[in-house]
mmCIF file of C-alpha atoms in Angstrom:
data_model
loop_
_atom_site.group_PDB
_atom_site.id
_atom_site.type_symbol
_atom_site.label_atom_id
_atom_site.label_comp_id
_atom_site.label_asym_id
_atom_site.label_seq_id
_atom_site.Cartn_x
_atom_site.Cartn_y
_atom_site.Cartn_z
ATOM 1 C CA MET A 1 22.766 -30.473 -23.201
ATOM 2 C CA PRO A 2 21.517 -27.124 -21.888
ATOM 3 C CA THR A 3 23.770 -25.477 -19.339
ATOM 4 C CA SER A 4 22.978 -22.898 -16.695
ATOM 5 C CA LEU A 5 23.039 -19.289 -17.823
ATOM 6 C CA THR A 6 25.904 -17.104 -16.648
ATOM 7 C CA ILE A 7 26.038 -13.358 -17.368
ATOM 8 C CA ARG A 8 28.978 -11.077 -16.660
ATOM 9 C CA THR A 9 28.508 -7.315 -16.761
ATOM 10 C CA GLU A 10 31.355 -4.821 -17.117
ATOM 11 C CA ILE A 11 30.978 -1.059 -17.449
ATOM 12 C CA ASP A 12 34.136 0.880 -18.260
ATOM 13 C CA GLY A 13 36.116 -2.144 -17.202
ATOM 14 C CA THR A 14 34.461 -2.442 -13.788
ATOM 15 C CA PRO A 15 32.546 -5.683 -13.105
ATOM 16 C CA HIS A 16 29.050 -5.417 -11.635
ATOM 17 C CA PRO A 17 27.056 -8.315 -10.142
ATOM 18 C CA ARG A 18 23.555 -9.209 -11.234
ATOM 19 C CA GLU A 19 22.212 -7.623 -8.028
ATOM 20 C CA ALA A 20 23.582 -4.224 -9.109
ATOM 21 C CA VAL A 21 21.829 -4.480 -12.462
ATOM 22 C CA LEU A 22 18.565 -5.451 -10.750
ATOM 23 C CA ALA A 23 18.905 -2.510 -8.356
ATOM 24 C CA TRP A 24 19.363 -0.171 -11.343
ATOM 25 C CA GLU A 25 16.332 -1.744 -13.030
ATOM 26 C CA LEU A 26 14.192 -1.247 -9.915
ATOM 27 C CA ASP A 27 15.186 2.397 -9.671
ATOM 28 C CA ARG A 28 14.365 3.043 -13.340
ATOM 29 C CA ALA A 29 11.105 1.071 -13.119
ATOM 30 C CA ARG A 30 10.010 3.324 -10.261
ATOM 31 C CA ALA A 31 10.900 6.391 -12.309
ATOM 32 C CA ALA A 32 8.945 5.068 -15.303
ATOM 33 C CA LEU A 33 5.886 4.313 -13.156
ATOM 34 C CA HIS A 34 6.056 7.754 -11.567
ATOM 35 C CA LEU A 35 6.140 9.413 -14.985
ATOM 36 C CA LEU A 36 3.209 7.377 -16.329
ATOM 37 C CA LYS A 37 1.063 7.965 -13.244
ATOM 38 C CA GLN A 38 1.727 11.692 -13.331
ATOM 39 C CA ARG A 39 0.924 11.909 -17.034
ATOM 40 C CA LEU A 40 -2.306 9.919 -16.706
ATOM 41 C CA GLY A 41 -3.733 11.842 -13.752
ATOM 42 C CA ASP A 42 -6.690 10.729 -11.655
ATOM 43 C CA THR A 43 -9.508 11.139 -14.184
ATOM 44 C CA ARG A 44 -7.813 9.121 -16.926
ATOM 45 C CA THR A 45 -6.660 6.518 -14.406
ATOM 46 C CA ARG A 46 -10.246 5.966 -13.265
ATOM 47 C CA GLU A 47 -11.367 5.622 -16.879
ATOM 48 C CA LEU A 48 -8.536 3.298 -17.850
ATOM 49 C CA LEU A 49 -9.155 0.927 -14.931
ATOM 50 C CA THR A 50 -12.981 0.983 -15.025
ATOM 51 C CA PRO A 51 -13.274 -2.597 -16.404
ATOM 52 C CA ASP A 52 -11.080 -3.864 -13.559
ATOM 53 C CA THR A 53 -12.743 -1.859 -10.786
ATOM 54 C CA THR A 54 -16.219 -2.832 -12.025
ATOM 55 C CA ALA A 55 -15.267 -6.510 -11.889
ATOM 56 C CA ALA A 56 -13.789 -6.001 -8.417
ATOM 57 C CA ASP A 57 -17.030 -4.336 -7.236
ATOM 58 C CA THR A 58 -19.016 -7.393 -8.303
ATOM 59 C CA ALA A 59 -16.635 -9.869 -6.691
ATOM 60 C CA LEU A 60 -16.302 -7.981 -3.391
ATOM 61 C CA THR A 61 -20.058 -7.475 -3.120
ATOM 62 C CA THR A 62 -20.583 -11.204 -3.644
ATOM 63 C CA TRP A 63 -17.983 -12.106 -1.014
ATOM 64 C CA ALA A 64 -19.362 -9.584 1.468
ATOM 65 C CA GLN A 65 -22.895 -10.932 1.097
ATOM 66 C CA ALA A 66 -21.725 -14.549 1.381
ATOM 67 C CA SER A 67 -19.730 -13.734 4.533
ATOM 68 C CA ALA A 68 -22.773 -12.427 6.441
ATOM 69 C CA GLY A 69 -20.695 -10.055 8.565
ATOM 70 C CA HIS A 70 -17.804 -12.463 9.238
ATOM 71 C CA TRP A 71 -14.249 -11.333 8.550
ATOM 72 C CA ARG A 72 -10.804 -12.868 8.169
ATOM 73 C CA THR A 73 -7.794 -11.063 9.589
ATOM 74 C CA ALA A 74 -4.200 -10.705 8.385
ATOM 75 C CA VAL A 75 -1.367 -8.896 10.157
ATOM 76 C CA THR A 76 1.999 -7.441 9.118
ATOM 77 C CA GLU A 77 4.469 -6.116 11.695
ATOM 78 C CA LEU A 78 7.417 -3.826 11.041
ATOM 79 C CA THR A 79 10.168 -2.506 13.279
ATOM 80 C CA ALA A 80 12.534 0.271 12.261
ATOM 81 C CA THR A 81 15.464 2.105 13.762
ATOM 82 C CA GLY A 82 16.467 5.692 13.147
ATOM 83 C CA VAL A 83 12.936 7.103 13.126
ATOM 84 C CA ASP A 84 10.453 7.315 15.987
ATOM 85 C CA ALA A 85 6.675 7.039 15.886
ATOM 86 C CA ARG A 86 6.020 10.772 16.183
ATOM 87 C CA THR A 87 8.390 11.642 13.343
ATOM 88 C CA PHE A 88 6.926 9.024 11.056
ATOM 89 C CA LEU A 89 3.303 9.837 11.875
ATOM 90 C CA THR A 90 3.877 13.568 11.389
ATOM 91 C CA TRP A 91 5.374 12.919 7.957
ATOM 92 C CA TRP A 92 2.783 10.321 6.895
ATOM 93 C CA GLN A 93 -0.300 12.188 8.089
ATOM 94 C CA THR A 94 0.954 15.432 6.537
ATOM 95 C CA ARG A 95 1.318 13.644 3.203
ATOM 96 C CA LEU A 96 -2.157 12.171 3.585
ATOM 97 C CA HIS A 97 -3.967 15.342 4.654
ATOM 98 C CA SER A 98 -2.234 17.503 2.060
ATOM 99 C CA GLY A 99 -3.163 15.097 -0.739
ATOM 100 C CA ASP A 100 0.487 14.505 -1.676
ATOM 101 C CA ARG A 101 -0.233 12.335 -4.712
ATOM 102 C CA THR A 102 3.436 11.674 -5.446
ATOM 103 C CA ALA A 103 4.272 10.331 -1.989
ATOM 104 C CA LEU A 104 1.094 8.275 -1.707
ATOM 105 C CA LEU A 105 1.427 6.623 -5.120
ATOM 106 C CA ALA A 106 5.184 6.047 -4.943
ATOM 107 C CA ALA A 107 4.904 3.714 -1.953
ATOM 108 C CA ASN A 108 3.664 0.752 -3.982
ATOM 109 C CA PRO A 109 3.715 0.017 -7.734
ATOM 110 C CA GLU A 110 0.069 -1.071 -7.478
ATOM 111 C CA HIS A 111 -1.087 2.262 -6.049
ATOM 112 C CA TYR A 112 -2.949 3.779 -8.989
ATOM 113 C CA LEU A 113 -4.965 6.550 -7.322
ATOM 114 C CA ALA A 114 -5.020 8.092 -3.853
ATOM 115 C CA ASP A 115 -7.250 11.143 -3.515
ATOM 116 C CA SER A 116 -7.251 12.230 0.119
ATOM 117 C CA THR A 117 -8.513 15.785 -0.384
ATOM 118 C CA GLY A 118 -12.007 15.090 1.032
ATOM 119 C CA ASP A 119 -13.284 13.560 4.261
ATOM 120 C CA ARG A 120 -12.396 10.094 2.968
ATOM 121 C CA VAL A 121 -9.574 8.681 0.846
ATOM 122 C CA GLU A 122 -10.513 7.460 -2.613
ATOM 123 C CA ILE A 123 -8.141 4.623 -3.484
ATOM 124 C CA ILE A 124 -7.495 2.479 -6.506
ATOM 125 C CA GLU A 125 -5.006 -0.256 -5.725
ATOM 126 C CA THR A 126 -4.671 -3.957 -6.343
ATOM 127 C CA LEU A 127 -6.491 -6.235 -3.923
ATOM 128 C CA GLY A 128 -5.579 -9.809 -4.718
ATOM 129 C CA THR A 129 -4.899 -9.590 -8.455
ATOM 130 C CA THR A 130 -7.391 -6.904 -9.493
ATOM 131 C CA PRO A 131 -7.231 -3.100 -9.319
ATOM 132 C CA THR A 132 -10.026 -2.135 -6.933
ATOM 133 C CA ARG A 133 -11.649 1.225 -6.219
ATOM 134 C CA PHE A 134 -12.769 1.825 -2.649
ATOM 135 C CA PHE A 135 -13.166 4.642 -0.164
ATOM 136 C CA LEU A 136 -11.314 4.547 3.148
ATOM 137 C CA HIS A 137 -12.863 6.325 6.130
ATOM 138 C CA PHE A 138 -10.438 6.754 9.036
ATOM 139 C CA HIS A 139 -11.861 6.999 12.563
ATOM 140 C CA ASP A 140 -10.432 7.839 15.963
ATOM 141 C CA THR A 141 -9.365 4.765 17.917
ATOM 142 C CA PRO A 142 -8.182 4.793 21.556
ATOM 143 C CA GLY A 143 -4.571 3.804 22.143
ATOM 144 C CA ASN A 144 -3.477 1.175 24.620
ATOM 145 C CA ALA A 145 -0.393 0.271 26.644
ATOM 146 C CA THR A 146 1.153 -1.698 23.773
ATOM 147 C CA PHE A 147 0.328 0.727 20.970
ATOM 148 C CA PRO A 148 -0.313 4.295 22.151
ATOM 149 C CA VAL A 149 -1.359 5.382 18.645
ATOM 150 C CA ARG A 150 -4.022 3.375 16.832
ATOM 151 C CA ILE A 151 -5.733 4.468 13.596
ATOM 152 C CA GLY A 152 -8.700 2.460 12.383
ATOM 153 C CA GLY A 153 -10.402 2.619 9.027
ATOM 154 C CA THR A 154 -13.322 1.171 7.092
ATOM 155 C CA GLY A 155 -13.183 0.609 3.350
ATOM 156 C CA THR A 156 -16.391 0.770 1.329
ATOM 157 C CA LEU A 157 -17.365 0.525 -2.305
ATOM 158 C CA ALA A 158 -19.049 3.498 -3.955
ATOM 159 C CA ASP A 159 -22.468 2.114 -2.943
ATOM 160 C CA GLY A 160 -21.466 1.891 0.727
ATOM 161 C CA THR A 161 -20.813 -1.870 0.898
ATOM 162 C CA GLU A 162 -18.150 -2.545 3.545
ATOM 163 C CA VAL A 163 -15.346 -4.584 2.008
ATOM 164 C CA LEU A 164 -12.392 -4.137 4.362
ATOM 165 C CA HIS A 165 -11.306 -2.892 7.758
ATOM 166 C CA VAL A 166 -7.816 -1.709 8.708
ATOM 167 C CA MET A 167 -6.060 -0.952 11.972
ATOM 168 C CA HIS A 168 -2.676 0.796 11.946
ATOM 169 C CA GLU A 169 -0.913 0.730 15.339
ATOM 170 C CA PHE A 170 2.287 2.530 16.317
ATOM 171 C CA ALA A 171 4.649 2.451 19.301
ATOM 172 C CA ASP A 172 8.132 3.726 20.074
ATOM 173 C CA THR A 173 10.991 1.319 20.770
ATOM 174 C CA PRO A 174 14.328 2.216 22.423
ATOM 175 C CA ASP A 175 15.893 2.974 19.033
ATOM 176 C CA GLY A 176 12.956 3.481 16.675
ATOM 177 C CA LEU A 177 9.392 2.324 16.299
ATOM 178 C CA ARG A 178 7.164 -0.690 15.882
ATOM 179 C CA ILE A 179 4.175 -0.803 13.529
ATOM 180 C CA ARG A 180 1.402 -3.397 13.530
ATOM 181 C CA LEU A 181 -0.787 -3.337 10.410
ATOM 182 C CA THR A 182 -4.028 -5.303 10.396
ATOM 183 C CA VAL A 183 -6.481 -5.802 7.534
ATOM 184 C CA GLN A 184 -9.802 -7.637 7.480
ATOM 185 C CA PHE A 185 -11.568 -8.890 4.356
ATOM 186 C CA PRO A 186 -14.918 -10.674 4.064
ATOM 187 C CA GLU A 187 -14.534 -14.274 5.202
ATOM 188 C CA ALA A 188 -15.609 -15.637 1.806
ATOM 189 C CA ALA A 189 -12.858 -13.754 -0.057
ATOM 190 C CA PRO A 190 -10.068 -15.913 -1.519
ATOM 191 C CA ASP A 191 -6.811 -16.385 0.371
ATOM 192 C CA LEU A 192 -4.930 -14.114 -2.025
ATOM 193 C CA LEU A 193 -6.636 -10.987 -0.654
ATOM 194 C CA PRO A 194 -5.400 -11.196 2.956
ATOM 195 C CA THR A 195 -2.038 -12.801 2.162
ATOM 196 C CA GLY A 196 -1.408 -10.436 -0.727
ATOM 197 C CA HIS A 197 -2.211 -7.429 1.427
ATOM 198 C CA GLN A 198 0.311 -8.486 4.037
ATOM 199 C CA TRP A 199 3.008 -8.011 1.391
ATOM 200 C CA HIS A 200 1.270 -4.861 0.140
ATOM 201 C CA PHE A 201 1.520 -3.384 3.650
ATOM 202 C CA ALA A 202 5.180 -4.407 3.945
ATOM 203 C CA CYS A 203 6.022 -2.702 0.658
ATOM 204 C CA GLU A 204 4.183 0.579 1.157
ATOM 205 C CA PHE A 205 5.100 1.197 4.786
ATOM 206 C CA THR A 206 8.758 0.288 4.210
ATOM 207 C CA ASN A 207 8.898 2.876 1.434
ATOM 208 C CA TRP A 208 7.066 5.446 3.558
ATOM 209 C CA LEU A 209 9.457 4.831 6.462
ATOM 210 C CA GLN A 210 12.408 5.403 4.153
ATOM 211 C CA ALA A 211 10.850 8.612 2.825
ATOM 212 C CA ALA A 212 10.098 9.894 6.339
ATOM 213 C CA HIS A 213 13.628 9.143 7.468
ATOM 214 C CA ALA A 214 15.082 10.962 4.477
ATOM 215 C CA ALA A 215 12.852 14.042 4.877
#
């Protein structure tokens, strides 16, 4: 009869749990992804992912048309200690406005391209299960009592079709900050887009918070 698998790791006589091996694997996987993304560059990345982004264009256009201006909303909230809203926003917006490709791509393994050198951010990242190319236009948004800093954005395809809206909201707490991240997709889009992007937000902003804290 099959039995459960047990693995014991020892290095120079010191035992290491499975979690330590997985942590090493994650670190090396990030390094490998960083190397590949740097070697490919933006032009080759666009070319390599053209079949995927073309398919995503067709699907998102279909969902947008079927939704007739109706949207579905998903929210992710983060709290952090050890870094305040001003410190994080200064770090994050500096990375964005300077076109820091390394910092922008490192935040999520499914960030393939982030060109923020113009008046909009060209992005290729996975939405749902498919790498998608869109252009994010940020716009000034008034703050409120709950979130003094609010940054809205509209995502469009190359032909101008609106396919997503975002709202990033920030507030200080007594020992850190609170972030509320909202995304809207066309109502006809499958569930995987909004639910998947909740985890996408959690991943990228957690990594950005760690980078800002370490800076």
